[in-house]
């Protein structure tokens, strides 16, 4: 049985960021990732600038990717009525392919061990974890869960949300449309969901939409759904009539759930989407994943440095800090989704915002955090 100091299950933005943070503080860290790096993932590919100071401390140089600098947002309802605003903090247009590759290379350079193995079970006893993978069995003092929105591990751990309906479908593809502005992110309503558009560092426009399974199952084909449903929004109709799809076919992910999750499960600290998923319309999922990695890394380092560590105190501190950092954002996201997916509420709110446009940036601020560095 191999012994590790910290095991991280999942190599997305949350998992790799935590691995870099811990490794730079001299902690032996192993990341288990079931897929090969790099790869495309269903993702809005918009990264809030709130993470820039933290990435600077970790020597994660986003400038290497030359991301798009996004400063404006435009929103349209199903009937084509629009709202536009400057973004209070702004974001970066960067593909998951590029970001995951950058984080992977930074992690390896920092001394992180990355193993392409699928974790099948995690058990806790005698103040240690036993982690079983497709290749071996490992023992570790600390385990971080960073394996994404939904996994069979959730079932093995008995997580309550796994037994409940997950009624959302996510679809993503890249398109070529040269006249799409580099500094703009768009959000467009359609019947049963919403669609985000923004440019990535490659110049491609990332088109990612979320739809209820109830509306999607009538067609079950992303291309047919695009033609019959998305294009009823006049802005999306104009975009798809002029843009050229780059991907051979759209990517999809099913069984997406926005139900509440526990941030600590069976003594594992959960980070990123494994701990909680904000509605994609808020455009802040990747930044939240990275910020949760910061918090988890800080409490683990504090635990390791204590002479008489008490695990329960570490877990309680993580839960409290996680709630303080993200509860407001998640709650705001749930309310926003309810409004935007209800035709009457959407139209009423849009009319109100047209009369009081100064409110829109304040609403956006409720789903975002402030730039933070990690604690020394």
mmCIF file of C-alpha atoms in Angstrom:
data_model
loop_
_atom_site.group_PDB
_atom_site.id
_atom_site.type_symbol
_atom_site.label_atom_id
_atom_site.label_comp_id
_atom_site.label_asym_id
_atom_site.label_seq_id
_atom_site.Cartn_x
_atom_site.Cartn_y
_atom_site.Cartn_z
ATOM 1 C CA UNK A 1 0.000 0.000 0.000
ATOM 2 C CA UNK A 2 1.469 3.337 -1.084
ATOM 3 C CA UNK A 3 1.396 6.215 1.415
ATOM 4 C CA UNK A 4 0.584 9.775 0.395
ATOM 5 C CA UNK A 5 0.274 12.961 2.456
ATOM 6 C CA UNK A 6 -2.650 14.410 0.486
ATOM 7 C CA UNK A 7 -4.680 12.706 -2.237
ATOM 8 C CA UNK A 8 -6.830 14.767 -4.583
ATOM 9 C CA UNK A 9 -9.494 12.986 -6.605
ATOM 10 C CA UNK A 10 -9.988 14.889 -9.863
ATOM 11 C CA UNK A 11 -7.688 17.067 -11.929
ATOM 12 C CA UNK A 12 -9.928 19.935 -12.988
ATOM 13 C CA UNK A 13 -9.373 23.586 -11.956
ATOM 14 C CA UNK A 14 -10.204 22.890 -8.301
ATOM 15 C CA UNK A 15 -8.106 19.753 -7.938
ATOM 16 C CA UNK A 16 -5.029 21.021 -9.752
ATOM 17 C CA UNK A 17 -5.105 24.405 -8.016
ATOM 18 C CA UNK A 18 -5.197 22.754 -4.591
ATOM 19 C CA UNK A 19 -2.380 20.416 -5.648
ATOM 20 C CA UNK A 20 -0.181 23.350 -6.718
ATOM 21 C CA UNK A 21 -0.910 25.240 -3.489
ATOM 22 C CA UNK A 22 -0.027 22.262 -1.281
ATOM 23 C CA UNK A 23 3.039 21.210 -3.269
ATOM 24 C CA UNK A 24 4.461 24.728 -3.131
ATOM 25 C CA UNK A 25 4.249 24.439 0.661
ATOM 26 C CA UNK A 26 6.246 21.202 0.693
ATOM 27 C CA UNK A 27 3.342 18.747 0.987
ATOM 28 C CA UNK A 28 3.552 15.459 -0.925
ATOM 29 C CA UNK A 29 0.434 15.615 -3.105
ATOM 30 C CA UNK A 30 -0.971 13.085 -5.555
ATOM 31 C CA UNK A 31 -3.775 13.809 -8.019
ATOM 32 C CA UNK A 32 -5.848 10.965 -9.475
ATOM 33 C CA UNK A 33 -7.535 11.821 -12.766
ATOM 34 C CA UNK A 34 -9.428 9.251 -14.810
ATOM 35 C CA UNK A 35 -9.089 11.158 -18.100
ATOM 36 C CA UNK A 36 -6.051 12.123 -20.171
ATOM 37 C CA UNK A 37 -4.828 15.745 -20.166
ATOM 38 C CA UNK A 38 -5.678 18.044 -21.806
ATOM 39 C CA UNK A 39 -9.278 17.625 -22.987
ATOM 40 C CA UNK A 40 -12.352 19.700 -23.730
ATOM 41 C CA UNK A 41 -15.104 19.810 -21.102
ATOM 42 C CA UNK A 42 -18.639 21.188 -21.081
ATOM 43 C CA UNK A 43 -17.999 24.580 -19.517
ATOM 44 C CA UNK A 44 -18.907 28.249 -19.934
ATOM 45 C CA UNK A 45 -15.174 29.046 -20.281
ATOM 46 C CA UNK A 46 -15.480 32.410 -18.545
ATOM 47 C CA UNK A 47 -13.098 32.957 -15.615
ATOM 48 C CA UNK A 48 -13.745 35.799 -13.166
ATOM 49 C CA UNK A 49 -10.737 38.050 -12.530
ATOM 50 C CA UNK A 50 -11.212 37.579 -8.801
ATOM 51 C CA UNK A 51 -8.705 34.677 -8.990
ATOM 52 C CA UNK A 52 -5.829 36.702 -10.478
ATOM 53 C CA UNK A 53 -4.038 37.634 -7.202
ATOM 54 C CA UNK A 54 -4.229 34.016 -6.014
ATOM 55 C CA UNK A 55 -2.936 32.631 -9.316
ATOM 56 C CA UNK A 56 -0.131 35.171 -9.123
ATOM 57 C CA UNK A 57 0.933 33.752 -5.748
ATOM 58 C CA UNK A 58 0.860 30.220 -7.203
ATOM 59 C CA UNK A 59 2.910 31.210 -10.283
ATOM 60 C CA UNK A 60 0.051 30.192 -12.568
ATOM 61 C CA UNK A 61 0.690 32.528 -15.488
ATOM 62 C CA UNK A 62 -2.593 32.956 -17.349
ATOM 63 C CA UNK A 63 -0.915 35.442 -19.677
ATOM 64 C CA UNK A 64 0.826 32.464 -21.313
ATOM 65 C CA UNK A 65 -2.571 31.550 -22.761
ATOM 66 C CA UNK A 66 -3.394 35.080 -23.956
ATOM 67 C CA UNK A 67 -7.021 34.903 -22.744
ATOM 68 C CA UNK A 68 -9.636 37.346 -23.979
ATOM 69 C CA UNK A 69 -10.304 40.300 -21.680
ATOM 70 C CA UNK A 70 -14.071 40.360 -21.166
ATOM 71 C CA UNK A 71 -15.500 43.608 -19.791
ATOM 72 C CA UNK A 72 -19.104 43.742 -21.101
ATOM 73 C CA UNK A 73 -22.241 41.618 -20.879
ATOM 74 C CA UNK A 74 -25.364 41.560 -23.023
ATOM 75 C CA UNK A 75 -28.514 39.684 -22.025
ATOM 76 C CA UNK A 76 -31.604 38.968 -24.140
ATOM 77 C CA UNK A 77 -34.968 37.514 -23.247
ATOM 78 C CA UNK A 78 -36.813 35.058 -25.465
ATOM 79 C CA UNK A 79 -38.625 37.862 -27.270
ATOM 80 C CA UNK A 80 -35.351 39.621 -28.125
ATOM 81 C CA UNK A 81 -35.457 42.459 -25.602
ATOM 82 C CA UNK A 82 -31.893 43.222 -24.486
ATOM 83 C CA UNK A 83 -29.934 44.631 -21.558
ATOM 84 C CA UNK A 84 -26.258 45.565 -21.646
ATOM 85 C CA UNK A 85 -23.819 46.477 -18.892
ATOM 86 C CA UNK A 86 -20.165 46.847 -18.043
ATOM 87 C CA UNK A 87 -18.988 44.008 -15.799
ATOM 88 C CA UNK A 88 -17.972 45.263 -12.318
ATOM 89 C CA UNK A 89 -14.817 43.131 -12.157
ATOM 90 C CA UNK A 90 -14.594 41.531 -15.572
ATOM 91 C CA UNK A 91 -13.431 38.121 -16.657
ATOM 92 C CA UNK A 92 -11.161 36.152 -18.955
ATOM 93 C CA UNK A 93 -12.224 34.084 -21.933
ATOM 94 C CA UNK A 94 -10.208 30.884 -21.662
ATOM 95 C CA UNK A 95 -10.985 27.351 -22.818
ATOM 96 C CA UNK A 96 -11.029 24.450 -20.380
ATOM 97 C CA UNK A 97 -8.590 22.703 -22.720
ATOM 98 C CA UNK A 98 -6.090 25.536 -22.326
ATOM 99 C CA UNK A 99 -6.668 26.157 -18.604
ATOM 100 C CA UNK A 100 -6.469 22.479 -17.649
ATOM 101 C CA UNK A 101 -3.251 22.085 -19.616
ATOM 102 C CA UNK A 102 -1.706 25.158 -17.972
ATOM 103 C CA UNK A 103 -2.635 23.968 -14.469
ATOM 104 C CA UNK A 104 -1.382 20.443 -15.199
ATOM 105 C CA UNK A 105 2.009 21.695 -16.410
ATOM 106 C CA UNK A 106 2.310 24.063 -13.428
ATOM 107 C CA UNK A 107 1.404 21.249 -11.013
ATOM 108 C CA UNK A 108 3.986 18.839 -12.417
ATOM 109 C CA UNK A 109 6.614 21.588 -12.334
ATOM 110 C CA UNK A 110 5.702 22.192 -8.671
ATOM 111 C CA UNK A 111 6.292 18.531 -7.761
ATOM 112 C CA UNK A 112 2.721 17.216 -7.854
ATOM 113 C CA UNK A 113 2.368 13.528 -8.745
ATOM 114 C CA UNK A 114 -0.402 13.009 -11.320
ATOM 115 C CA UNK A 115 -1.711 9.474 -11.880
ATOM 116 C CA UNK A 116 -4.187 8.534 -14.584
ATOM 117 C CA UNK A 117 -6.216 6.180 -12.418
ATOM 118 C CA UNK A 118 -9.935 6.026 -11.662
ATOM 119 C CA UNK A 119 -10.831 6.077 -7.973
ATOM 120 C CA UNK A 120 -13.471 3.456 -7.186
ATOM 121 C CA UNK A 121 -13.830 3.763 -3.409
ATOM 122 C CA UNK A 122 -12.720 5.862 -0.437
ATOM 123 C CA UNK A 123 -12.952 4.660 3.161
ATOM 124 C CA UNK A 124 -11.943 6.333 6.422
ATOM 125 C CA UNK A 125 -10.737 4.628 9.620
ATOM 126 C CA UNK A 126 -8.122 5.209 12.332
ATOM 127 C CA UNK A 127 -7.688 8.820 11.204
ATOM 128 C CA UNK A 128 -6.543 7.785 7.700
ATOM 129 C CA UNK A 129 -8.129 7.273 4.300
ATOM 130 C CA UNK A 130 -7.872 4.128 2.191
ATOM 131 C CA UNK A 131 -8.279 4.994 -1.485
ATOM 132 C CA UNK A 132 -8.847 2.243 -4.022
ATOM 133 C CA UNK A 133 -8.150 2.960 -7.688
ATOM 134 C CA UNK A 134 -8.162 0.986 -10.915
ATOM 135 C CA UNK A 135 -4.450 0.268 -10.367
ATOM 136 C CA UNK A 136 -3.641 0.200 -6.646
ATOM 137 C CA UNK A 137 -4.601 0.956 -3.053
ATOM 138 C CA UNK A 138 -3.315 4.059 -1.276
ATOM 139 C CA UNK A 139 -3.276 5.353 2.279
ATOM 140 C CA UNK A 140 -3.409 9.073 3.053
ATOM 141 C CA UNK A 141 -3.982 11.491 5.916
ATOM 142 C CA UNK A 142 -6.089 13.866 3.827
ATOM 143 C CA UNK A 143 -8.309 13.484 0.771
ATOM 144 C CA UNK A 144 -9.889 16.255 -1.304
ATOM 145 C CA UNK A 145 -12.876 15.443 -3.505
ATOM 146 C CA UNK A 146 -12.603 17.373 -6.770
ATOM 147 C CA UNK A 147 -14.178 14.929 -9.214
ATOM 148 C CA UNK A 148 -16.917 17.174 -10.552
ATOM 149 C CA UNK A 149 -20.668 17.472 -10.603
ATOM 150 C CA UNK A 150 -21.642 13.817 -10.267
ATOM 151 C CA UNK A 151 -19.776 10.525 -9.978
ATOM 152 C CA UNK A 152 -20.326 6.970 -8.776
ATOM 153 C CA UNK A 153 -18.156 7.935 -5.817
ATOM 154 C CA UNK A 154 -21.094 10.056 -4.653
ATOM 155 C CA UNK A 155 -23.176 6.888 -4.525
ATOM 156 C CA UNK A 156 -20.430 4.981 -2.674
ATOM 157 C CA UNK A 157 -20.220 7.814 -0.140
ATOM 158 C CA UNK A 158 -24.013 7.834 0.289
ATOM 159 C CA UNK A 159 -24.394 11.499 -0.633
ATOM 160 C CA UNK A 160 -28.053 12.535 -0.392
ATOM 161 C CA UNK A 161 -28.234 14.597 -3.617
ATOM 162 C CA UNK A 162 -27.245 11.536 -5.692
ATOM 163 C CA UNK A 163 -30.580 9.853 -4.948
ATOM 164 C CA UNK A 164 -32.644 12.800 -6.157
ATOM 165 C CA UNK A 165 -33.584 13.922 -9.686
ATOM 166 C CA UNK A 166 -30.934 15.776 -11.673
ATOM 167 C CA UNK A 167 -33.090 17.434 -14.339
ATOM 168 C CA UNK A 168 -30.558 19.480 -16.351
ATOM 169 C CA UNK A 169 -28.536 18.909 -19.522
ATOM 170 C CA UNK A 170 -25.472 20.921 -20.588
ATOM 171 C CA UNK A 171 -24.318 21.259 -24.220
ATOM 172 C CA UNK A 172 -21.168 22.938 -25.541
ATOM 173 C CA UNK A 173 -19.502 23.561 -28.891
ATOM 174 C CA UNK A 174 -17.010 25.999 -30.430
ATOM 175 C CA UNK A 175 -17.835 28.205 -33.400
ATOM 176 C CA UNK A 176 -15.941 30.440 -35.780
ATOM 177 C CA UNK A 177 -17.357 33.955 -36.031
ATOM 178 C CA UNK A 178 -14.662 36.569 -36.496
ATOM 179 C CA UNK A 179 -16.837 39.627 -35.883
ATOM 180 C CA UNK A 180 -17.896 38.453 -32.400
ATOM 181 C CA UNK A 181 -16.340 41.000 -29.979
ATOM 182 C CA UNK A 182 -13.412 39.811 -27.858
ATOM 183 C CA UNK A 183 -14.589 41.757 -24.802
ATOM 184 C CA UNK A 184 -18.212 40.597 -24.722
ATOM 185 C CA UNK A 185 -20.070 37.780 -22.968
ATOM 186 C CA UNK A 186 -23.664 37.204 -24.018
ATOM 187 C CA UNK A 187 -26.472 35.388 -22.210
ATOM 188 C CA UNK A 188 -29.615 34.537 -24.149
ATOM 189 C CA UNK A 189 -32.862 33.007 -22.931
ATOM 190 C CA UNK A 190 -34.703 30.278 -24.796
ATOM 191 C CA UNK A 191 -37.689 28.140 -23.830
ATOM 192 C CA UNK A 192 -36.446 25.848 -21.062
ATOM 193 C CA UNK A 193 -32.965 27.264 -20.576
ATOM 194 C CA UNK A 194 -30.284 29.826 -21.373
ATOM 195 C CA UNK A 195 -27.208 30.000 -23.571
ATOM 196 C CA UNK A 196 -23.872 31.762 -23.019
ATOM 197 C CA UNK A 197 -21.502 32.988 -25.745
ATOM 198 C CA UNK A 198 -17.975 34.331 -25.348
ATOM 199 C CA UNK A 199 -14.618 34.089 -27.080
ATOM 200 C CA UNK A 200 -11.747 31.945 -25.818
ATOM 201 C CA UNK A 201 -7.996 32.427 -26.201
ATOM 202 C CA UNK A 202 -8.079 30.503 -29.501
ATOM 203 C CA UNK A 203 -10.439 33.024 -31.115
ATOM 204 C CA UNK A 204 -13.268 30.475 -31.145
ATOM 205 C CA UNK A 205 -16.644 31.458 -29.699
ATOM 206 C CA UNK A 206 -17.656 29.080 -26.941
ATOM 207 C CA UNK A 207 -21.380 28.350 -27.052
ATOM 208 C CA UNK A 208 -22.603 26.587 -23.933
ATOM 209 C CA UNK A 209 -26.223 26.178 -22.933
ATOM 210 C CA UNK A 210 -28.184 24.624 -20.098
ATOM 211 C CA UNK A 211 -31.611 23.125 -20.730
ATOM 212 C CA UNK A 212 -34.120 21.258 -18.633
ATOM 213 C CA UNK A 213 -34.191 17.570 -19.518
ATOM 214 C CA UNK A 214 -37.968 17.932 -19.846
ATOM 215 C CA UNK A 215 -37.532 20.340 -22.766
ATOM 216 C CA UNK A 216 -34.494 18.564 -24.264
ATOM 217 C CA UNK A 217 -35.886 15.004 -24.251
ATOM 218 C CA UNK A 218 -38.494 15.836 -26.877
ATOM 219 C CA UNK A 219 -35.683 15.912 -29.448
ATOM 220 C CA UNK A 220 -32.683 14.381 -27.651
ATOM 221 C CA UNK A 221 -30.386 15.682 -30.386
ATOM 222 C CA UNK A 222 -28.299 18.835 -29.738
ATOM 223 C CA UNK A 223 -28.317 19.937 -33.386
ATOM 224 C CA UNK A 224 -32.091 19.505 -33.711
ATOM 225 C CA UNK A 225 -32.623 21.274 -30.375
ATOM 226 C CA UNK A 226 -30.454 24.151 -31.580
ATOM 227 C CA UNK A 227 -32.512 24.536 -34.760
ATOM 228 C CA UNK A 228 -35.964 24.088 -33.236
ATOM 229 C CA UNK A 229 -35.565 25.752 -29.820
ATOM 230 C CA UNK A 230 -32.472 27.940 -29.465
ATOM 231 C CA UNK A 231 -33.005 29.748 -32.750
ATOM 232 C CA UNK A 232 -36.384 31.051 -31.617
ATOM 233 C CA UNK A 233 -34.349 33.658 -29.772
ATOM 234 C CA UNK A 234 -33.566 36.241 -32.506
ATOM 235 C CA UNK A 235 -29.984 36.810 -31.323
ATOM 236 C CA UNK A 236 -29.183 33.113 -31.271
ATOM 237 C CA UNK A 237 -30.857 32.725 -34.659
ATOM 238 C CA UNK A 238 -28.624 35.434 -36.113
ATOM 239 C CA UNK A 239 -25.507 33.908 -34.542
ATOM 240 C CA UNK A 240 -26.131 30.363 -35.788
ATOM 241 C CA UNK A 241 -27.031 31.590 -39.279
ATOM 242 C CA UNK A 242 -23.605 33.227 -39.628
ATOM 243 C CA UNK A 243 -21.257 31.109 -37.468
ATOM 244 C CA UNK A 244 -19.418 27.959 -38.510
ATOM 245 C CA UNK A 245 -19.186 25.077 -36.034
ATOM 246 C CA UNK A 246 -15.611 23.965 -35.310
ATOM 247 C CA UNK A 247 -16.274 20.841 -33.261
ATOM 248 C CA UNK A 248 -17.235 17.729 -35.200
ATOM 249 C CA UNK A 249 -20.268 17.470 -32.919
ATOM 250 C CA UNK A 250 -21.418 19.211 -29.730
ATOM 251 C CA UNK A 251 -20.348 17.899 -26.320
ATOM 252 C CA UNK A 252 -22.986 17.080 -23.729
ATOM 253 C CA UNK A 253 -23.351 16.237 -20.065
ATOM 254 C CA UNK A 254 -26.548 14.983 -18.433
ATOM 255 C CA UNK A 255 -27.882 14.628 -14.883
ATOM 256 C CA UNK A 256 -26.765 18.064 -13.710
ATOM 257 C CA UNK A 257 -28.088 18.922 -10.254
ATOM 258 C CA UNK A 258 -28.086 22.218 -8.377
ATOM 259 C CA UNK A 259 -29.222 20.684 -5.094
ATOM 260 C CA UNK A 260 -27.361 21.493 -1.922
ATOM 261 C CA UNK A 261 -24.315 19.329 -1.170
ATOM 262 C CA UNK A 262 -22.199 18.865 1.922
ATOM 263 C CA UNK A 263 -18.787 20.510 1.778
ATOM 264 C CA UNK A 264 -17.393 17.736 4.020
ATOM 265 C CA UNK A 265 -18.419 14.140 3.395
ATOM 266 C CA UNK A 266 -16.998 11.153 5.322
ATOM 267 C CA UNK A 267 -14.139 13.455 6.453
ATOM 268 C CA UNK A 268 -13.254 14.375 2.843
ATOM 269 C CA UNK A 269 -13.091 18.081 2.036
ATOM 270 C CA UNK A 270 -15.105 18.660 -1.121
ATOM 271 C CA UNK A 271 -14.024 21.395 -3.528
ATOM 272 C CA UNK A 272 -15.288 22.807 -6.822
ATOM 273 C CA UNK A 273 -18.483 21.374 -8.282
ATOM 274 C CA UNK A 274 -18.145 18.389 -5.917
ATOM 275 C CA UNK A 275 -19.010 20.742 -3.040
ATOM 276 C CA UNK A 276 -21.642 22.858 -4.765
ATOM 277 C CA UNK A 277 -22.642 23.990 -8.231
ATOM 278 C CA UNK A 278 -23.622 27.554 -9.087
ATOM 279 C CA UNK A 279 -25.980 28.099 -11.997
ATOM 280 C CA UNK A 280 -23.942 28.622 -15.192
ATOM 281 C CA UNK A 281 -25.839 31.826 -15.984
ATOM 282 C CA UNK A 282 -23.795 33.440 -13.180
ATOM 283 C CA UNK A 283 -20.556 32.762 -15.077
ATOM 284 C CA UNK A 284 -18.610 32.079 -11.905
ATOM 285 C CA UNK A 285 -18.226 28.313 -11.610
ATOM 286 C CA UNK A 286 -14.506 28.096 -12.402
ATOM 287 C CA UNK A 287 -13.589 30.960 -10.070
ATOM 288 C CA UNK A 288 -15.579 29.371 -7.227
ATOM 289 C CA UNK A 289 -13.798 26.065 -7.825
ATOM 290 C CA UNK A 290 -10.413 27.788 -7.601
ATOM 291 C CA UNK A 291 -11.370 29.761 -4.494
ATOM 292 C CA UNK A 292 -12.615 26.593 -2.769
ATOM 293 C CA UNK A 293 -9.237 24.984 -3.522
ATOM 294 C CA UNK A 294 -7.562 27.924 -1.770
ATOM 295 C CA UNK A 295 -9.683 27.527 1.356
ATOM 296 C CA UNK A 296 -9.215 23.745 1.547
ATOM 297 C CA UNK A 297 -5.456 24.031 1.062
ATOM 298 C CA UNK A 298 -5.181 26.645 3.793
ATOM 299 C CA UNK A 299 -7.054 24.580 6.398
ATOM 300 C CA UNK A 300 -5.063 21.428 5.546
ATOM 301 C CA UNK A 301 -1.768 23.295 5.882
ATOM 302 C CA UNK A 302 -2.912 24.684 9.220
ATOM 303 C CA UNK A 303 -3.832 21.169 10.343
ATOM 304 C CA UNK A 304 -0.469 19.718 9.314
ATOM 305 C CA UNK A 305 1.434 22.473 11.117
ATOM 306 C CA UNK A 306 -0.371 21.937 14.444
ATOM 307 C CA UNK A 307 1.396 19.787 17.018
ATOM 308 C CA UNK A 308 -1.832 18.172 18.286
ATOM 309 C CA UNK A 309 -4.182 18.366 15.316
ATOM 310 C CA UNK A 310 -7.876 17.700 15.781
ATOM 311 C CA UNK A 311 -9.505 16.711 12.500
ATOM 312 C CA UNK A 312 -12.991 17.809 13.554
ATOM 313 C CA UNK A 313 -11.763 21.370 14.076
ATOM 314 C CA UNK A 314 -10.282 21.438 10.571
ATOM 315 C CA UNK A 315 -13.511 20.127 9.045
ATOM 316 C CA UNK A 316 -15.628 22.651 10.954
ATOM 317 C CA UNK A 317 -13.360 25.505 9.895
ATOM 318 C CA UNK A 318 -13.582 24.448 6.256
ATOM 319 C CA UNK A 319 -17.376 24.185 6.387
ATOM 320 C CA UNK A 320 -17.685 27.614 7.982
ATOM 321 C CA UNK A 321 -15.312 29.288 5.536
ATOM 322 C CA UNK A 322 -16.972 27.567 2.575
ATOM 323 C CA UNK A 323 -20.417 28.725 3.680
ATOM 324 C CA UNK A 324 -19.204 32.272 4.280
ATOM 325 C CA UNK A 325 -17.530 32.469 0.870
ATOM 326 C CA UNK A 326 -20.157 30.821 -1.327
ATOM 327 C CA UNK A 327 -23.612 30.729 0.296
ATOM 328 C CA UNK A 328 -24.543 34.217 -0.904
ATOM 329 C CA UNK A 329 -23.434 33.419 -4.460
ATOM 330 C CA UNK A 330 -25.329 30.126 -4.632
ATOM 331 C CA UNK A 331 -28.504 31.672 -3.217
ATOM 332 C CA UNK A 332 -28.318 34.571 -5.678
ATOM 333 C CA UNK A 333 -27.805 32.107 -8.519
ATOM 334 C CA UNK A 334 -30.895 30.107 -7.566
ATOM 335 C CA UNK A 335 -33.058 33.243 -7.479
ATOM 336 C CA UNK A 336 -31.678 34.483 -10.796
ATOM 337 C CA UNK A 337 -32.447 31.190 -12.470
ATOM 338 C CA UNK A 338 -36.018 31.172 -11.189
ATOM 339 C CA UNK A 339 -36.525 34.665 -12.583
ATOM 340 C CA UNK A 340 -34.939 34.074 -15.984
ATOM 341 C CA UNK A 341 -36.737 30.785 -16.637
ATOM 342 C CA UNK A 342 -40.131 32.298 -15.858
ATOM 343 C CA UNK A 343 -41.370 34.317 -18.836
ATOM 344 C CA UNK A 344 -43.489 36.667 -16.726
ATOM 345 C CA UNK A 345 -40.800 37.307 -14.104
ATOM 346 C CA UNK A 346 -38.132 37.669 -16.767
ATOM 347 C CA UNK A 347 -40.079 40.334 -18.643
ATOM 348 C CA UNK A 348 -40.997 42.209 -15.457
ATOM 349 C CA UNK A 349 -37.413 42.208 -14.173
ATOM 350 C CA UNK A 350 -36.090 43.339 -17.540
ATOM 351 C CA UNK A 351 -38.498 46.263 -17.659
ATOM 352 C CA UNK A 352 -37.441 47.256 -14.143
ATOM 353 C CA UNK A 353 -33.745 47.065 -15.045
ATOM 354 C CA UNK A 354 -34.293 49.169 -18.167
ATOM 355 C CA UNK A 355 -35.628 51.910 -15.885
ATOM 356 C CA UNK A 356 -32.897 51.355 -13.274
ATOM 357 C CA UNK A 357 -29.835 50.063 -15.188
ATOM 358 C CA UNK A 358 -27.514 50.753 -12.240
ATOM 359 C CA UNK A 359 -29.034 47.699 -10.493
ATOM 360 C CA UNK A 360 -27.679 45.150 -12.998
ATOM 361 C CA UNK A 361 -23.980 45.420 -12.001
ATOM 362 C CA UNK A 362 -25.039 45.140 -8.355
ATOM 363 C CA UNK A 363 -26.936 41.927 -9.119
ATOM 364 C CA UNK A 364 -23.877 40.527 -10.901
ATOM 365 C CA UNK A 365 -21.716 41.375 -7.876
ATOM 366 C CA UNK A 366 -23.910 39.127 -5.720
ATOM 367 C CA UNK A 367 -22.706 36.053 -7.642
ATOM 368 C CA UNK A 368 -19.011 36.985 -7.572
ATOM 369 C CA UNK A 369 -16.330 37.340 -4.914
ATOM 370 C CA UNK A 370 -13.494 39.762 -4.385
ATOM 371 C CA UNK A 371 -9.845 39.202 -5.383
ATOM 372 C CA UNK A 372 -8.007 37.337 -2.623
ATOM 373 C CA UNK A 373 -4.528 35.988 -1.972
ATOM 374 C CA UNK A 374 -3.965 32.852 0.045
ATOM 375 C CA UNK A 375 -3.013 33.101 3.694
ATOM 376 C CA UNK A 376 0.659 32.728 4.534
#
